[in-house]
Tab-separated table of C-alpha atoms in Angstrom:
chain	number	residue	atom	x	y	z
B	5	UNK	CA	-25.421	77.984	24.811
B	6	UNK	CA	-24.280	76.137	27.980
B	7	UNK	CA	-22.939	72.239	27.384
B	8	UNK	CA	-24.710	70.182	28.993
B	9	UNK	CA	-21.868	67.315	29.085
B	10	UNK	CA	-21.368	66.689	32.152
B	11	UNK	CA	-17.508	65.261	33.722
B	12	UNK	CA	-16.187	62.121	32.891
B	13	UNK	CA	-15.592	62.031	37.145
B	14	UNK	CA	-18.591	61.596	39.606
B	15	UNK	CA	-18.660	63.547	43.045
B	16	UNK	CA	-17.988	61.111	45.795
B	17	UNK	CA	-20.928	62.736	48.077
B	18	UNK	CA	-23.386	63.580	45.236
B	19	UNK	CA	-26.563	60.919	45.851
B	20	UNK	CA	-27.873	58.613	42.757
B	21	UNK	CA	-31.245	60.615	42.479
B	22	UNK	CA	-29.058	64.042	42.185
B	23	UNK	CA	-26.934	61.789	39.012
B	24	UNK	CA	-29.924	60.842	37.528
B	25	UNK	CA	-31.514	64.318	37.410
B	26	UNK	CA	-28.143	65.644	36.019
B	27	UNK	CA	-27.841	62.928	33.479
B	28	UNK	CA	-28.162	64.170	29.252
B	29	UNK	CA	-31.510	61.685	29.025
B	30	UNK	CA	-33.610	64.284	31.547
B	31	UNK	CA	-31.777	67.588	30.218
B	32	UNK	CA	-33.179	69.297	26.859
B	33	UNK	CA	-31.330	71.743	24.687
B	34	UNK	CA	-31.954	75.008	27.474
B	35	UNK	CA	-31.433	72.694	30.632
B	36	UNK	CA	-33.694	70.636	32.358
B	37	UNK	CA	-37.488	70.584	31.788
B	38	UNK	CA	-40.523	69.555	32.805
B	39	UNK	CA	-43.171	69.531	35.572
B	40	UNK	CA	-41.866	70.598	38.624
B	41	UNK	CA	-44.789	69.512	41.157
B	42	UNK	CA	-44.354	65.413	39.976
B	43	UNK	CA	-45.892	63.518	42.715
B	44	UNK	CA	-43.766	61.017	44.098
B	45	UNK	CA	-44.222	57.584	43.629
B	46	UNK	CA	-45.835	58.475	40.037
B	47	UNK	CA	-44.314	57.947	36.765
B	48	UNK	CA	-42.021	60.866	35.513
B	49	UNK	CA	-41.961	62.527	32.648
B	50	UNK	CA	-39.098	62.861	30.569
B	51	UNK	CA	-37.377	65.183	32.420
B	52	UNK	CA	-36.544	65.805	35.667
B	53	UNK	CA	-38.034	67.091	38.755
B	54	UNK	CA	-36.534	69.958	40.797
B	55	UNK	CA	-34.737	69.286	43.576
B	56	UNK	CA	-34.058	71.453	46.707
B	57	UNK	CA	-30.673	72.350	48.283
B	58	UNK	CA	-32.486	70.588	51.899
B	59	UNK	CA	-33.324	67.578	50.033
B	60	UNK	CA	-31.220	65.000	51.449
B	61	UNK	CA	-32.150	62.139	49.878
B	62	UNK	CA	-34.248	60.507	47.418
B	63	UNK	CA	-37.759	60.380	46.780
B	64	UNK	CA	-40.100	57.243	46.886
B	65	UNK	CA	-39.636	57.292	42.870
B	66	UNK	CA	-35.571	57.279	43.495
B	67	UNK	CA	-36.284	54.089	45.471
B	68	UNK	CA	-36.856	52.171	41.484
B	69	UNK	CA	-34.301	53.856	39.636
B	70	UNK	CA	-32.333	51.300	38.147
B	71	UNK	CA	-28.703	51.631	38.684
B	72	UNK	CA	-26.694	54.447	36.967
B	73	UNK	CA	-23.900	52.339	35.818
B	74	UNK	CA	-26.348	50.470	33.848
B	75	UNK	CA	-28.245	53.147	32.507
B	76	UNK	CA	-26.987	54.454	28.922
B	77	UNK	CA	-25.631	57.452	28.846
B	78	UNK	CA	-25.148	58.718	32.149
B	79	UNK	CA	-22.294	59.840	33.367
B	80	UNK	CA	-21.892	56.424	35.579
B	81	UNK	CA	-22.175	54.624	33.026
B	82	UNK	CA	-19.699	56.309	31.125
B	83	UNK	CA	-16.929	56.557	33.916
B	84	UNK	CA	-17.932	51.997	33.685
B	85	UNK	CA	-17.492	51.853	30.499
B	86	UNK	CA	-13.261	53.100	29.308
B	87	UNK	CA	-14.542	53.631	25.627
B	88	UNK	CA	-16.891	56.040	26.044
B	89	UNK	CA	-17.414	59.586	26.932
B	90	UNK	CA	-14.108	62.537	27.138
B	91	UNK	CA	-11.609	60.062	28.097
B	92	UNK	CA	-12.338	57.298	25.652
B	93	UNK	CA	-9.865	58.465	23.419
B	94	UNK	CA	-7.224	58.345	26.174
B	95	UNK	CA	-8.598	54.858	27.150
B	96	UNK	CA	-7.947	53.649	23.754
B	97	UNK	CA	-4.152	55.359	23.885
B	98	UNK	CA	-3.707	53.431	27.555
B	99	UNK	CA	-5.530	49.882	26.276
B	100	UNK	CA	-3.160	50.158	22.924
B	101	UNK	CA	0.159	51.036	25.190
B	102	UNK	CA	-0.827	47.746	27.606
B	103	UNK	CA	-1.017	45.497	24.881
B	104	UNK	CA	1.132	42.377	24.721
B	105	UNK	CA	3.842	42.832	22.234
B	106	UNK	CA	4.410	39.513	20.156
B	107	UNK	CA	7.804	38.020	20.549
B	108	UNK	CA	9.711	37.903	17.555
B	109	UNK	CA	10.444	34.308	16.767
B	110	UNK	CA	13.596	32.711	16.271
B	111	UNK	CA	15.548	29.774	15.574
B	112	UNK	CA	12.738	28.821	12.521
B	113	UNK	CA	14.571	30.197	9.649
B	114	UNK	CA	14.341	27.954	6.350
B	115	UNK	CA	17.531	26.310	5.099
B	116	UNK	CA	20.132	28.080	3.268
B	117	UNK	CA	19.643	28.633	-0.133
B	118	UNK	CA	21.435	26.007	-1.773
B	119	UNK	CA	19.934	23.389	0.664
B	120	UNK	CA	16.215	24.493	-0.078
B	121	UNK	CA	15.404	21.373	-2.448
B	122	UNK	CA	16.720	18.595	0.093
B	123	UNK	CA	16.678	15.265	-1.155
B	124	UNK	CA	19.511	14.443	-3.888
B	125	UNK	CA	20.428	17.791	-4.755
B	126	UNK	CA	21.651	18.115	-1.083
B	127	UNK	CA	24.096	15.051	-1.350
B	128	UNK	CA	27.735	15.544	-1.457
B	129	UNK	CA	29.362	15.186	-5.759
B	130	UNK	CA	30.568	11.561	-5.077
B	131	UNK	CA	27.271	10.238	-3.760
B	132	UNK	CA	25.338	12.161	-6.498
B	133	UNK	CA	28.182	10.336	-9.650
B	134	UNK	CA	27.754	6.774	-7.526
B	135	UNK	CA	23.475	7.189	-7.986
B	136	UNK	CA	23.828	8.106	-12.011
B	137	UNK	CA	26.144	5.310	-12.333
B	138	UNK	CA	23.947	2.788	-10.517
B	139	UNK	CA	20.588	4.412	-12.158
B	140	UNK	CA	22.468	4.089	-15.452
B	141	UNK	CA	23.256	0.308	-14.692
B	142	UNK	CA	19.810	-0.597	-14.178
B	143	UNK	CA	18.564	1.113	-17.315
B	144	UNK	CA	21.001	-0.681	-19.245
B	145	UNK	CA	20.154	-4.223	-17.410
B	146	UNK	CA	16.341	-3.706	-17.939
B	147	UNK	CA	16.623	-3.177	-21.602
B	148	UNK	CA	18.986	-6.024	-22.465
B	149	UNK	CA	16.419	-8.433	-20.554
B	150	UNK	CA	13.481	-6.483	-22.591
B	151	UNK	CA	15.732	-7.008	-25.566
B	152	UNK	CA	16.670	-10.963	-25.309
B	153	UNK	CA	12.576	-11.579	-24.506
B	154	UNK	CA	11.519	-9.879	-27.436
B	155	UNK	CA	14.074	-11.648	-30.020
B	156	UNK	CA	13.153	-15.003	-28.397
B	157	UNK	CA	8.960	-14.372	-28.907
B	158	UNK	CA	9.083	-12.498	-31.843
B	159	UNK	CA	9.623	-14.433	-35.269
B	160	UNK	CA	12.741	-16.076	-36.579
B	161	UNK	CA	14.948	-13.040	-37.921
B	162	UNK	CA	18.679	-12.241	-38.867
B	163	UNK	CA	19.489	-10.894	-35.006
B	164	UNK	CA	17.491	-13.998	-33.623
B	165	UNK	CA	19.404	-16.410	-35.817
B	166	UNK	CA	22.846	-14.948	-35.115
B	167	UNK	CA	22.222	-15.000	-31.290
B	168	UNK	CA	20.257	-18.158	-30.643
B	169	UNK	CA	22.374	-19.614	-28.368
B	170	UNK	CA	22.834	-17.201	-26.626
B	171	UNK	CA	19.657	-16.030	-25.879
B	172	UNK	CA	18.707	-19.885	-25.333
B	173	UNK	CA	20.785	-19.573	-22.256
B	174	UNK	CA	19.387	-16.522	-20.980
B	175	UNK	CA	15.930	-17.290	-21.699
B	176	UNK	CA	15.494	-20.797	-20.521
B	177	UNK	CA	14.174	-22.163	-18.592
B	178	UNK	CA	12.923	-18.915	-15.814
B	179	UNK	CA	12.565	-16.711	-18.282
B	180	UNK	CA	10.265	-19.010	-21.326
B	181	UNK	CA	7.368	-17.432	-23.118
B	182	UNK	CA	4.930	-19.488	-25.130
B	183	UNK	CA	1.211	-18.178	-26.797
B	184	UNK	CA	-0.684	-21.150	-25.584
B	185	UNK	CA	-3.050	-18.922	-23.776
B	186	UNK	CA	-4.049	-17.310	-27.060
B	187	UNK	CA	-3.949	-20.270	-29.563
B	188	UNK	CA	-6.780	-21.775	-31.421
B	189	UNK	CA	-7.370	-24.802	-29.135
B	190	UNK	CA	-6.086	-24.489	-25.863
B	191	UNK	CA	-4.794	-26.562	-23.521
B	192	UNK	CA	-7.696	-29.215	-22.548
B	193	UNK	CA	-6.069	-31.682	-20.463
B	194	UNK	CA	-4.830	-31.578	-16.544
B	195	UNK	CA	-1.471	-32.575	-16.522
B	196	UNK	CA	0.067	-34.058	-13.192
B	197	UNK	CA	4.224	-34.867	-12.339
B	198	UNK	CA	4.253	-37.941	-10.360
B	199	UNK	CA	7.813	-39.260	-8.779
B	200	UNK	CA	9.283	-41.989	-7.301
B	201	UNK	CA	12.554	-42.845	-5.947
B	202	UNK	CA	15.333	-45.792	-4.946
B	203	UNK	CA	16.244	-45.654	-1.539
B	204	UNK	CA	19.675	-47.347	0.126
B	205	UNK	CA	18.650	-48.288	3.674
B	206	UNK	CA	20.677	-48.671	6.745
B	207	UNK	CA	21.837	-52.038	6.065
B	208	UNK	CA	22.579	-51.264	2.460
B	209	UNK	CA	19.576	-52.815	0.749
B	210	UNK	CA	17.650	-51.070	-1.879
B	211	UNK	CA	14.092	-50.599	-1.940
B	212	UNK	CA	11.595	-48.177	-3.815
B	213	UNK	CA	8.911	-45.874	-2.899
B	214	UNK	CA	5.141	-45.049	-4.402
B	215	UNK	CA	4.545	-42.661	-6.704
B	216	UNK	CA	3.573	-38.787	-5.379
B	217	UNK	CA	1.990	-36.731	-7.197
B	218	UNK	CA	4.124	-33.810	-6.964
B	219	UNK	CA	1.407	-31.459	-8.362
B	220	UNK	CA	-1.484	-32.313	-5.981
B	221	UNK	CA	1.194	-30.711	-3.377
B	222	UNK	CA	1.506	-27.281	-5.138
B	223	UNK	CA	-2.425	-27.436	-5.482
B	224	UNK	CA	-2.542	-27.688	-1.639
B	225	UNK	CA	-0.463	-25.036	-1.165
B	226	UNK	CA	-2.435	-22.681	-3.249
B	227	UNK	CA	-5.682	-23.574	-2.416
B	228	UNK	CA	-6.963	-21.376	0.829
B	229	UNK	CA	-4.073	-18.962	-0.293
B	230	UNK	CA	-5.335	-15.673	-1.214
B	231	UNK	CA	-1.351	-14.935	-2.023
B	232	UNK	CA	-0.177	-18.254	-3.935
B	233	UNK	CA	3.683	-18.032	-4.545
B	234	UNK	CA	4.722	-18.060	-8.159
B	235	UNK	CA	6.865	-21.457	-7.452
B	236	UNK	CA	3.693	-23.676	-6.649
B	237	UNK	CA	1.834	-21.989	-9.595
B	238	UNK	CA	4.106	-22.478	-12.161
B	239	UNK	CA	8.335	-23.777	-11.392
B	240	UNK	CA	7.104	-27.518	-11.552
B	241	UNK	CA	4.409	-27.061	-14.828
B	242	UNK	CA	7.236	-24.894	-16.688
B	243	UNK	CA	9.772	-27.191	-16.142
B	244	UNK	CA	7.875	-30.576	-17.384
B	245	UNK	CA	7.167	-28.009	-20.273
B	246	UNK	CA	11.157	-26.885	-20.778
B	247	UNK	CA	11.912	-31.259	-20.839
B	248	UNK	CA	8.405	-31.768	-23.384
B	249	UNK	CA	10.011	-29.408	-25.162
B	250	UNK	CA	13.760	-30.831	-25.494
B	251	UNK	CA	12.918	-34.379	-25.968
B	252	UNK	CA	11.435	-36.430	-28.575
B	253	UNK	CA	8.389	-39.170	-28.119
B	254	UNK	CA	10.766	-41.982	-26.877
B	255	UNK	CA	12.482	-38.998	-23.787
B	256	UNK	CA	15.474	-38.389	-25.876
B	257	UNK	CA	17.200	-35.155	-25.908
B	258	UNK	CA	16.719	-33.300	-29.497
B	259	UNK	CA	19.544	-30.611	-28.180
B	260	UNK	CA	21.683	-29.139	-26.132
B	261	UNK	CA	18.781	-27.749	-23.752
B	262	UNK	CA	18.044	-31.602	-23.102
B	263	UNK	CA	20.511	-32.432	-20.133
B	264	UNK	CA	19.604	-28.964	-18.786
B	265	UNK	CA	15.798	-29.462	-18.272
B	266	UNK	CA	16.720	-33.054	-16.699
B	267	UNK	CA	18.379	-31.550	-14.503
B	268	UNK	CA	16.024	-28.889	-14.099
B	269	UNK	CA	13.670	-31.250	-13.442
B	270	UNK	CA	15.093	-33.549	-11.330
B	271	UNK	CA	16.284	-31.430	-9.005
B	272	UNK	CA	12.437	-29.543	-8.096
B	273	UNK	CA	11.060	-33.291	-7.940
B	274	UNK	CA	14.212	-33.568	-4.772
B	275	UNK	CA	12.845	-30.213	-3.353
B	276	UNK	CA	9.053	-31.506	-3.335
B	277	UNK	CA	10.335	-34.912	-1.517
B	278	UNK	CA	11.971	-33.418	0.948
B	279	UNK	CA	9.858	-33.229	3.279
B	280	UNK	CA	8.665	-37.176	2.861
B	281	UNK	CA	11.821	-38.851	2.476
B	282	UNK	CA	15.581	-38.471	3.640
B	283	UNK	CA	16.852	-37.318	0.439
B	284	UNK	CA	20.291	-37.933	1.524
B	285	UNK	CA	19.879	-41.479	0.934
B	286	UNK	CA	17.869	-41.478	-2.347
B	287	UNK	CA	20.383	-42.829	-5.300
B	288	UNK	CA	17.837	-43.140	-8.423
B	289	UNK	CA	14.763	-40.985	-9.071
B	290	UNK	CA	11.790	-41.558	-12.092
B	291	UNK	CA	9.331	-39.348	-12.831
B	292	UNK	CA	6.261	-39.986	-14.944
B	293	UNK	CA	3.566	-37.195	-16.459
B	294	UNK	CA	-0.352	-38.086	-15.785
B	295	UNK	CA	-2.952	-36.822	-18.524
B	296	UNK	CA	-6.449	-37.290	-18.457
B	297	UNK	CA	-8.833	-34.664	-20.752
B	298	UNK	CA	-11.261	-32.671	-19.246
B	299	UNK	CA	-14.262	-33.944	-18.799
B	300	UNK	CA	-17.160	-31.818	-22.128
B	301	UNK	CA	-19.806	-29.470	-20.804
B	302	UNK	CA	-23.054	-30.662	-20.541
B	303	UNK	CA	-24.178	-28.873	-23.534
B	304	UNK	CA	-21.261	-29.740	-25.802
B	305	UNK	CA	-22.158	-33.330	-27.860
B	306	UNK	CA	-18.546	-33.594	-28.159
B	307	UNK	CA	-17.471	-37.333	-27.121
B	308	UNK	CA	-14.074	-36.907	-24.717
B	309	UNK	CA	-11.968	-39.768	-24.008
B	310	UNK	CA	-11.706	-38.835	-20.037
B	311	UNK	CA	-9.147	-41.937	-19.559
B	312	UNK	CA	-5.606	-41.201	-17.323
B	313	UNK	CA	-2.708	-41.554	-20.125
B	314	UNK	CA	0.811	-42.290	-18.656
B	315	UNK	CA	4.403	-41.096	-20.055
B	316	UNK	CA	7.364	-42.574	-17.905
B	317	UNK	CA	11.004	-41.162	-18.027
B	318	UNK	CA	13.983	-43.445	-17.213
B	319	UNK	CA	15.375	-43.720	-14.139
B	320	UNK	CA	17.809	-40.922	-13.434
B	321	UNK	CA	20.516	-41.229	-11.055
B	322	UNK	CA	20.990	-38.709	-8.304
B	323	UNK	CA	24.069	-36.768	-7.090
B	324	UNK	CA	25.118	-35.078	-4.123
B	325	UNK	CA	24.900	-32.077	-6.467
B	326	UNK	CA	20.905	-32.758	-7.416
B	327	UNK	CA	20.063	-32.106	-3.812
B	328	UNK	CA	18.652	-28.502	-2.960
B	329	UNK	CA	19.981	-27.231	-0.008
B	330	UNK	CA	16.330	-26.474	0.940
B	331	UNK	CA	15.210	-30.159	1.007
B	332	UNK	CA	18.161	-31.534	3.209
């Protein structure tokens, strides 16, 4: 049986009509077939028509042929397209040898080893002992404080009683802890610091000023203030607390803790008039504490006395050393 696959090449002076006749679509198993009188310009049938040797070109039919590279199979189409017909294997061979080889890259190794964690592990002995020793410092620190608040809330015990002093001094007055929030009745009254002090003028006379209400200021500066510090919330309110606390009725001192929370106190009523009066020439200062009840609910039948009660300390004198820094 004769092949009828024709050469992956195409004769240079062969004409399209003679390609298309030759092609495997018009060629059947014994070579090509079919009616050999085909009028031109009429359709074809599937195979081809015979062509003479003196034909030298094509036919009116020829004229519509559509154009052999695009036609499948043929042998145009096949020298077109590298992956088919005989020499597709070697096209493959020639398109894998032309490939771009990938550059091996370098320079992006990982760290060594030893160095694969980073962080502390990658720190030289000494820096690694000075971190435990400072990590082990602050453990120790935290628990002590954790420790002294405890002894100083919980109840009265053998520990508490043999260290009371001492955890007096470390505990008041920043660190104070009370259960007013959760007792029975709580707190029903506003409670305002007022202060006033002496004043030596220029020409030495003496002279005293109204009273400020040092608690209206802290309300000003935490009202409007999405982020109110913790010293206009609570340093002035704990510290009339720490001197209610370590004085009698008649603003005597009931312990050692009294002539701390004077000065405790005396010296955040200097801050808050700092910025009103020249400090540096105030020699006395008096403080008083205003209380008025809040006022019943309107459903409550409870009768309130909503009157403004008064307690007034003595007059304190003031030192060089009862002058913030902050206030000068």
């Amino acid at each position: 049986m004769e092949s009828n696959e024709q050469p992956p090449t195409r004769r240079p002076t062969a004409p399209s009509w003679a390609r298309d006749a030759a092609s495997p679509q018009a060629t059947g198993a014994d070579g090509p077939t079919g009616p050999a009188d085909a009028a031109p310009g009429t359709a074809e049938a599937p195979g081809p028509r015979e062509v003479s040797d003196t034909d030298d070109g094509p036919g009116p039919a020829a004229a519509h042929d559509p154009d052999p590279a695009a036609t499948p199979g043929s042998d145009a189409a096949a020298a077109h397209d590298p992956g088919s017909g005989p020499g597709s294997d070697r096209g493959a061979a020639r398109g894998s040898d032309q490939a771009p080889a990938v550059p091996a890259l370098s320079g992006l190794a990982g760290p060594p080893p030893g160095d694969a964690a980073g962080g502390v592990i990658s720190l030289p002995l000494a820096s690694k002992l000075v971190l435990i020793a400072a990590a082990a410092v602050l453990a120790v620190v935290v628990a002590a404080h954790l420790a002294a608040v405890f002894l100083h809330v919980a109840p009265s015990n053998t520990v508490s009683r043999q260290h009371d002093e001492t955890l007096d001094e470390y505990i008041y007055p920043e660190f104070e802890q009370n259960w007013r929030l959760f007792a029975p009745n709580p707190l029903q009254q506003n409670i305002a610091v007022h202060a006033r002090a002496e004043i030596r003028d220029e020409d030495g006379t003496l002279r005293r000023t109204g009273w400020v209400d040092l608690t209206a200021i802290d309300a000003e500066n935490i009202r409007g203030n999405p982020f109110p510090s913790h010293t206009d919330q609570n340093e002035l309110r704990r510290a009339w607390d720490f001197f209610k606390g370590s004085h009698d009725d008649d603003n005597q001192p009931t312990g050692p803790r009294g002539e701390m929370s004077e000065t405790y106190l005396k010296r955040i009523a200097m801050l808050r008039l700092g910025d009103r009066l020249d400090v540096d020439r105030v020699t006395k200062l008096q403080l008083r504490s205003a209380r008025t009840t809040v006022e019943r609910p309107e459903w409550s039948n409870e009768s309130v006395d909503t009157s403004t009660r008064y307690r007034v300390l003595p007059w304190w004198p003031v030192a060089s050393a009862d002058i913030p820094e902050a206030a000068r």
